[in-house]
């Protein structure tokens, strides 16, 4: 007769026996066994949220079947036509301005020969030839702007910097010829402009004069090197008068004011050259007066 298993043997047999596989259920049985989760409906939402849900639902339903407003379409169609026309006009302006910049660069390159031992008449002749080209290009700009009267300052930024460079070149050329300042009316006449619909902006003219002053320090040094000891005196007198005239203007802290502030450094460099020539007794006429 076999002895009855003890409690320890029964426990060991239970631990060593394999576990039965988990029961399998069908999909329908799984849905029945899983607890159902209740989702809140609009009935259980607070009153403000219920109103918001109902408003958004009605709005989405109404917008899905609505048609675009003909008034809105007509307005934006007119905007599209205006923008396309403005873009086409701006492209035409920029094409002419590009030619103005090219001609101005050629004229400025010709004026650089003034720092070399080249006859002044030859230098001015090459620069004036480009001035005539620039005058014809500004006439083309004026014809383009006649198509959009009253829109001068809308497109003015497309040729502002080029005009300032042209004025600088014209003013320096005029000073080399006459030793005086190119007036605003004379600059307009050289460019074929008028004071009417298409003219020379005053700030562009003033900025061009400030650019012109940058050429004088180098010009003075080169002229003294070439033996023209009276040139610093002439340039100093001209720049001093020009700087004093600019100080009459109430300039704001903008681009023109910064360029005007740079003029005093050009004036100081010319003064240094003049003083160096003067203390050496090289200024024509002054050495004779001191000896007498």
Coordinates of N, CA, C and O in Angstrom, one line a residue, residues 10-134:
X10 N 2.9 17.6 -2.5 CA 1.8 18.1 -3.3 C 2.1 19.5 -3.8 O 1.8 19.9 -4.9
X11 N 2.8 20.3 -2.9 CA 3.2 21.7 -3.4 C 4.2 21.6 -4.5 O 4.1 22.4 -5.4
X12 N 5.2 20.7 -4.4 CA 6.2 20.6 -5.4 C 5.6 20.1 -6.7 O 5.9 20.6 -7.8
X13 N 4.6 19.2 -6.6 CA 4.0 18.7 -7.9 C 3.2 19.8 -8.5 O 3.1 20.0 -9.7
X14 N 2.6 20.7 -7.7 CA 1.8 21.8 -8.3 C 2.7 22.8 -9.0 O 2.4 23.4 -10.0
X15 N 3.9 23.1 -8.4 CA 4.8 24.0 -9.0 C 5.4 23.5 -10.3 O 5.7 24.3 -11.2
X16 N 5.7 22.2 -10.4 CA 6.3 21.6 -11.5 C 5.4 21.3 -12.6 O 5.8 21.1 -13.8
X17 N 4.1 21.3 -12.4 CA 3.1 21.0 -13.5 C 3.0 22.1 -14.4 O 3.0 23.3 -14.0
X18 N 2.9 21.9 -15.7 CA 2.7 23.0 -16.7 C 1.4 23.7 -16.5 O 0.4 23.1 -16.1
X19 N 1.4 25.1 -16.8 CA 0.2 25.9 -16.7 C -0.7 25.6 -17.9 O -0.2 25.4 -19.0
X20 N -2.0 25.6 -17.7 CA -2.9 25.4 -18.8 C -2.9 26.6 -19.7 O -2.7 27.7 -19.3
X21 N -3.2 26.5 -21.0 CA -3.2 27.6 -21.9 C -4.4 28.5 -21.6 O -5.4 28.1 -21.0
X22 N -4.2 29.8 -21.8 CA -5.3 30.8 -21.5 C -6.5 30.5 -22.4 O -6.4 30.1 -23.6
X23 N -7.7 30.7 -21.9 CA -8.9 30.5 -22.7 C -9.0 31.5 -23.9 O -8.6 32.6 -23.8
X24 N -9.5 31.0 -25.0 CA -9.7 31.8 -26.1 C -11.2 32.2 -26.3 O -12.0 31.3 -26.0
X25 N -11.4 33.4 -26.7 CA -12.8 33.9 -26.9 C -12.9 34.5 -28.2 O -12.0 35.0 -28.8
X26 N -14.1 34.4 -28.8 CA -14.4 35.0 -30.1 C -14.5 36.5 -29.9 O -14.5 37.1 -28.8
X27 N -14.5 37.2 -31.0 CA -14.6 38.7 -31.0 C -15.9 39.1 -30.3 O -15.9 40.1 -29.6
X28 N -17.0 38.5 -30.6 CA -18.3 38.8 -30.0 C -18.2 38.6 -28.5 O -18.7 39.4 -27.8
X29 N -17.6 37.5 -28.1 CA -17.6 37.2 -26.7 C -16.7 38.2 -26.0 O -16.9 38.6 -24.9
X30 N -15.6 38.6 -26.7 CA -14.7 39.6 -26.1 C -15.4 40.9 -25.9 O -15.2 41.6 -24.8
X31 N -16.3 41.3 -26.8 CA -17.0 42.6 -26.6 C -18.0 42.5 -25.5 O -18.3 43.4 -24.8
X32 N -18.5 41.2 -25.3 CA -19.5 41.1 -24.2 C -18.8 41.1 -22.9 O -19.3 41.6 -21.9
X33 N -17.5 40.5 -22.8 CA -16.8 40.4 -21.6 C -16.2 41.7 -21.2 O -16.1 42.0 -20.0
X34 N -15.7 42.6 -22.1 CA -15.1 43.8 -21.8 C -16.2 44.8 -21.3 O -17.3 44.9 -21.8
X35 N -15.8 45.6 -20.3 CA -16.8 46.6 -19.8 C -17.0 47.7 -20.8 O -16.0 48.1 -21.4
X36 N -18.1 48.1 -20.9 CA -18.5 49.2 -21.8 C -18.1 50.5 -21.2 O -18.3 50.7 -20.0
X37 N -17.5 51.5 -22.0 CA -17.2 52.8 -21.6 C -18.2 53.8 -22.1 O -18.5 53.8 -23.3
X38 N -18.7 54.5 -21.2 CA -19.7 55.5 -21.5 C -19.0 56.8 -21.9 O -18.2 57.3 -21.1
X39 N -19.4 57.3 -23.0 CA -18.8 58.6 -23.5 C -19.9 59.7 -23.2 O -21.1 59.5 -23.6
X40 N -19.5 60.9 -22.8 CA -20.5 61.9 -22.5 C -21.0 62.4 -23.9 O -20.3 62.6 -24.8
X41 N -22.3 62.6 -23.9 CA -22.9 63.2 -25.1 C -23.1 64.7 -24.8 O -22.8 65.2 -23.8
X42 N -23.7 65.3 -25.9 CA -23.9 66.8 -25.7 C -24.9 67.1 -24.6 O -24.9 68.2 -24.1
X43 N -25.7 66.0 -24.3 CA -26.7 66.3 -23.2 C -26.1 66.5 -21.9 O -26.6 67.3 -21.1
X44 N -24.9 65.8 -21.6 CA -24.3 65.9 -20.4 C -23.2 67.0 -20.3 O -22.5 67.2 -19.3
X45 N -23.0 67.7 -21.4 CA -22.0 68.8 -21.5 C -22.6 70.1 -20.8 O -23.8 70.2 -20.8
X46 N -21.7 71.0 -20.4 CA -22.2 72.2 -19.8 C -22.9 73.0 -21.0 O -22.7 72.8 -22.1
X47 N -23.7 74.0 -20.5 CA -24.6 74.7 -21.5 C -23.7 75.5 -22.5 O -24.0 75.5 -23.7
X48 N -22.6 76.2 -22.1 CA -21.8 76.9 -23.1 C -21.2 76.0 -24.1 O -21.1 76.4 -25.3
X49 N -20.7 74.8 -23.7 CA -20.1 73.9 -24.6 C -21.1 73.3 -25.6 O -20.9 73.1 -26.8
X50 N -22.4 73.1 -25.1 CA -23.4 72.6 -25.9 C -23.8 73.6 -27.0 O -24.0 73.3 -28.2
X51 N -23.8 74.9 -26.6 CA -24.1 75.9 -27.6 C -23.0 76.0 -28.7 O -23.2 76.2 -29.9
X52 N -21.7 75.9 -28.2 CA -20.6 76.0 -29.1 C -20.6 74.8 -30.1 O -20.4 75.0 -31.3
X53 N -20.9 73.6 -29.7 CA -21.0 72.5 -30.5 C -22.1 72.6 -31.6 O -22.0 72.3 -32.7
X54 N -23.3 73.1 -31.1 CA -24.4 73.2 -32.0 C -24.1 74.3 -33.0 O -24.4 74.2 -34.2
X55 N -23.4 75.4 -32.6 CA -23.1 76.5 -33.5 C -22.1 76.1 -34.6 O -22.3 76.4 -35.8
X56 N -21.0 75.3 -34.2 CA -20.0 74.9 -35.2 C -20.6 73.8 -36.1 O -20.3 73.8 -37.3
X57 N -21.6 73.0 -35.6 CA -22.2 72.0 -36.5 C -23.1 72.7 -37.5 O -23.0 72.4 -38.7
X58 N -23.8 73.7 -37.1 CA -24.7 74.4 -38.1 C -23.9 75.2 -39.1 O -24.2 75.3 -40.2
X59 N -22.7 75.8 -38.6 CA -21.9 76.6 -39.5 C -21.2 75.7 -40.5 O -21.1 76.1 -41.7
X60 N -20.7 74.6 -40.1 CA -20.1 73.7 -41.1 C -21.1 73.1 -42.1 O -20.8 73.0 -43.3
X61 N -22.3 72.9 -41.6 CA -23.3 72.4 -42.6 C -23.7 73.5 -43.6 O -23.9 73.2 -44.7
X62 N -23.8 74.8 -43.1 CA -24.2 75.8 -44.0 C -23.1 76.2 -45.0 O -23.3 76.5 -46.1
X63 N -21.7 76.1 -44.5 CA -20.6 76.5 -45.4 C -20.4 75.5 -46.4 O -19.9 75.8 -47.5
X64 N -20.7 74.2 -46.1 CA -20.5 73.2 -47.1 C -21.3 73.4 -48.4 O -20.9 73.0 -49.5
X65 N -22.5 74.0 -48.2 CA -23.3 74.2 -49.4 C -23.4 75.6 -49.9 O -24.1 75.9 -50.8
X66 N -22.5 76.5 -49.3 CA -22.6 77.9 -49.7 C -21.7 78.1 -51.0 O -20.7 77.4 -51.2
X67 N -21.9 79.1 -51.7 CA -21.2 79.5 -52.9 C -20.4 80.8 -52.7 O -20.7 81.6 -51.8
X68 N -19.2 80.9 -53.3 CA -18.4 82.2 -53.1 C -19.2 83.4 -53.5 O -20.0 83.4 -54.4
X69 N -18.9 84.5 -52.7 CA -19.6 85.7 -52.9 C -19.1 86.4 -54.2 O -17.9 86.5 -54.4
X70 N -20.0 86.7 -55.1 CA -19.6 87.4 -56.4 C -18.9 88.8 -56.1 O -18.0 89.2 -56.9
X71 N -19.4 89.5 -55.1 CA -18.8 90.8 -54.8 C -17.3 90.6 -54.3 O -16.4 91.3 -54.8
X72 N -17.1 89.6 -53.5 CA -15.7 89.3 -53.0 C -14.8 88.9 -54.2 O -13.7 89.3 -54.3
X73 N -15.3 88.0 -55.1 CA -14.6 87.6 -56.2 C -14.2 88.8 -57.1 O -13.1 88.9 -57.7
X74 N -15.2 89.7 -57.4 CA -14.9 90.8 -58.2 C -13.8 91.7 -57.6 O -13.0 92.3 -58.3
X75 N -13.9 91.9 -56.3 CA -12.9 92.8 -55.6 C -11.5 92.2 -55.8 O -10.6 92.9 -56.2
X76 N -11.3 90.9 -55.5 CA -10.0 90.3 -55.6 C -9.5 90.1 -57.0 O -8.3 90.1 -57.3
X77 N -10.4 90.0 -57.9 CA -10.1 90.0 -59.3 C -9.5 91.3 -59.8 O -8.5 91.4 -60.5
X78 N -10.1 92.4 -59.3 CA -9.5 93.7 -59.6 C -8.2 93.9 -59.0 O -7.3 94.5 -59.5
X79 N -8.0 93.4 -57.7 CA -6.7 93.5 -57.1 C -5.6 92.7 -57.9 O -4.5 93.2 -58.0
X80 N -6.0 91.6 -58.4 CA -5.0 90.8 -59.1 C -4.6 91.5 -60.4 O -3.4 91.5 -60.8
X81 N -5.6 92.1 -61.1 CA -5.3 92.9 -62.3 C -4.4 94.1 -62.0 O -3.4 94.4 -62.7
X82 N -4.6 94.8 -60.9 CA -3.8 95.9 -60.5 C -2.4 95.5 -60.2 O -1.4 96.1 -60.6
X83 N -2.2 94.4 -59.4 CA -0.9 93.9 -59.1 C -0.1 93.4 -60.3 O 1.1 93.7 -60.4
X84 N -0.8 92.8 -61.2 CA -0.1 92.3 -62.4 C 0.3 93.5 -63.3 O 1.5 93.5 -63.8
X85 N -0.5 94.5 -63.3 CA -0.1 95.7 -64.1 C 1.0 96.4 -63.5 O 2.0 96.9 -64.1
X86 N 1.0 96.5 -62.1 CA 2.1 97.2 -61.4 C 3.4 96.4 -61.6 O 4.5 97.0 -61.7
X87 N 3.3 95.1 -61.5 CA 4.6 94.3 -61.7 C 5.1 94.4 -63.1 O 6.4 94.6 -63.2
X88 N 4.3 94.5 -64.1 CA 4.8 94.7 -65.4 C 5.4 96.1 -65.6 O 6.5 96.2 -66.2
X89 N 4.8 97.1 -65.0 CA 5.3 98.4 -65.1 C 6.7 98.5 -64.4 O 7.6 99.1 -64.9
X90 N 6.8 97.9 -63.2 CA 8.0 97.9 -62.5 C 9.2 97.2 -63.2 O 10.3 97.6 -63.2
X91 N 8.8 96.1 -63.9 CA 9.9 95.4 -64.7 C 10.4 96.3 -65.8 O 11.6 96.3 -66.1
X92 N 9.5 97.1 -66.5 CA 9.9 98.0 -67.5 C 10.8 99.1 -66.9 O 11.8 99.5 -67.5
X93 N 10.5 99.6 -65.8 CA 11.2 100.7 -65.1 C 12.6 100.1 -64.8 O 13.7 100.8 -65.0
X94 N 12.7 98.9 -64.2 CA 14.0 98.4 -63.8 C 14.9 98.1 -65.0 O 16.1 98.2 -64.8
X95 N 14.3 97.8 -66.1 CA 15.1 97.5 -67.3 C 15.8 98.8 -67.7 O 17.0 98.8 -68.1
X96 N 15.1 99.9 -67.7 CA 15.7 101.2 -68.0 C 16.7 101.7 -67.0 O 17.8 102.2 -67.3
X97 N 16.4 101.5 -65.7 CA 17.3 101.9 -64.6 C 18.6 101.1 -64.7 O 19.6 101.6 -64.4
X98 N 18.5 99.8 -65.1 CA 19.7 99.0 -65.3 C 20.7 99.7 -66.3 O 21.9 99.7 -66.1
X99 N 20.1 100.2 -67.4 CA 20.9 100.9 -68.4 C 21.5 102.2 -67.9 O 22.6 102.6 -68.2
X100 N 20.7 102.9 -67.0 CA 21.2 104.1 -66.4 C 22.4 103.8 -65.5 O 23.4 104.5 -65.5
X101 N 22.3 102.8 -64.8 CA 23.4 102.4 -63.9 C 24.6 102.1 -64.7 O 25.7 102.4 -64.3
X102 N 24.5 101.4 -65.8 CA 25.6 101.0 -66.6 C 26.3 102.2 -67.2 O 27.5 102.4 -67.2
X103 N 25.5 103.2 -67.7 CA 26.0 104.4 -68.3 C 26.7 105.2 -67.2 O 27.8 105.8 -67.5
X104 N 26.1 105.3 -66.1 CA 26.7 106.1 -65.0 C 28.0 105.5 -64.5 O 29.0 106.2 -64.2
X105 N 28.1 104.2 -64.5 CA 29.4 103.5 -64.2 C 30.5 103.8 -65.2 O 31.6 104.0 -64.8
X106 N 30.1 103.8 -66.5 CA 31.1 104.2 -67.5 C 31.6 105.6 -67.3 O 32.8 105.9 -67.5
X107 N 30.7 106.5 -67.0 CA 31.0 107.9 -66.9 C 31.9 108.1 -65.6 O 32.9 108.9 -65.7
X108 N 31.6 107.4 -64.6 CA 32.4 107.5 -63.3 C 33.8 106.9 -63.6 O 34.8 107.5 -63.1
X109 N 33.9 105.9 -64.4 CA 35.2 105.3 -64.7 C 36.0 106.3 -65.5 O 37.2 106.4 -65.4
X110 N 35.4 107.0 -66.4 CA 36.1 108.0 -67.2 C 36.6 109.1 -66.3 O 37.7 109.7 -66.6
X111 N 35.8 109.5 -65.3 CA 36.3 110.6 -64.4 C 37.5 110.2 -63.5 O 38.2 111.0 -63.0
X112 N 37.7 108.9 -63.4 CA 38.8 108.4 -62.6 C 40.1 108.8 -63.2 O 41.2 108.9 -62.6
X113 N 40.1 109.1 -64.5 CA 41.3 109.5 -65.2 C 41.8 110.9 -64.8 O 42.9 111.3 -65.2
X114 N 40.9 111.6 -64.1 CA 41.3 112.9 -63.7 C 42.5 112.8 -62.6 O 43.2 113.8 -62.4
X115 N 42.6 111.7 -62.0 CA 43.7 111.5 -61.0 C 45.0 111.1 -61.7 O 46.0 110.9 -61.0
X116 N 45.0 111.0 -63.0 CA 46.2 110.6 -63.8 C 46.6 111.8 -64.6 O 45.8 112.7 -64.9
X117 N 47.8 111.7 -65.1 CA 48.3 112.8 -66.0 C 47.7 112.8 -67.4 O 48.3 112.5 -68.4
X118 N 46.4 113.0 -67.4 CA 45.6 112.9 -68.7 C 45.0 114.3 -68.9 O 44.5 114.9 -67.9
X119 N 45.0 114.9 -70.1 CA 44.3 116.2 -70.3 C 42.9 116.2 -69.8 O 42.1 115.3 -70.1
X120 N 42.5 117.3 -69.1 CA 41.2 117.4 -68.6 C 40.1 117.4 -69.6 O 39.0 116.9 -69.4
X121 N 40.4 117.9 -70.8 CA 39.4 118.0 -71.9 C 39.0 116.6 -72.3 O 37.8 116.3 -72.6
X122 N 40.0 115.7 -72.4 CA 39.7 114.3 -72.8 C 38.9 113.6 -71.8 O 37.9 112.9 -72.1
X123 N 39.1 113.8 -70.5 CA 38.4 113.2 -69.4 C 36.9 113.7 -69.5 O 36.0 112.9 -69.4
X124 N 36.7 115.0 -69.6 CA 35.4 115.5 -69.6 C 34.6 115.1 -70.8 O 33.4 115.0 -70.8
X125 N 35.3 115.0 -71.9 CA 34.6 114.6 -73.2 C 34.0 113.2 -73.1 O 32.9 113.0 -73.5
X126 N 34.8 112.3 -72.5 CA 34.2 110.9 -72.3 C 33.0 110.9 -71.3 O 32.1 110.2 -71.5
X127 N 33.1 111.7 -70.3 CA 32.0 111.7 -69.3 C 30.8 112.4 -69.9 O 29.7 111.9 -69.7
X128 N 30.9 113.4 -70.7 CA 29.8 114.1 -71.2 C 29.1 113.2 -72.3 O 27.9 113.3 -72.5
X129 N 29.8 112.4 -72.9 CA 29.2 111.5 -73.9 C 28.2 110.5 -73.2 O 27.1 110.2 -73.8
X130 N 28.5 110.1 -72.0 CA 27.6 109.2 -71.3 C 26.5 110.0 -70.7 O 25.4 109.5 -70.5
X131 N 26.7 111.3 -70.4 CA 25.6 112.1 -69.9 C 24.5 112.2 -70.9 O 23.3 112.2 -70.6
X132 N 24.8 112.3 -72.2 CA 23.8 112.3 -73.2 C 23.0 111.0 -73.3 O 21.8 111.0 -73.5
X133 N 23.7 109.9 -73.1 CA 23.0 108.6 -73.0 C 22.0 108.5 -71.8 O 20.9 108.1 -71.9
X134 N 22.5 109.0 -70.7 CA 21.7 109.0 -69.5 C 20.5 109.9 -69.6 O 19.4 109.6 -69.2

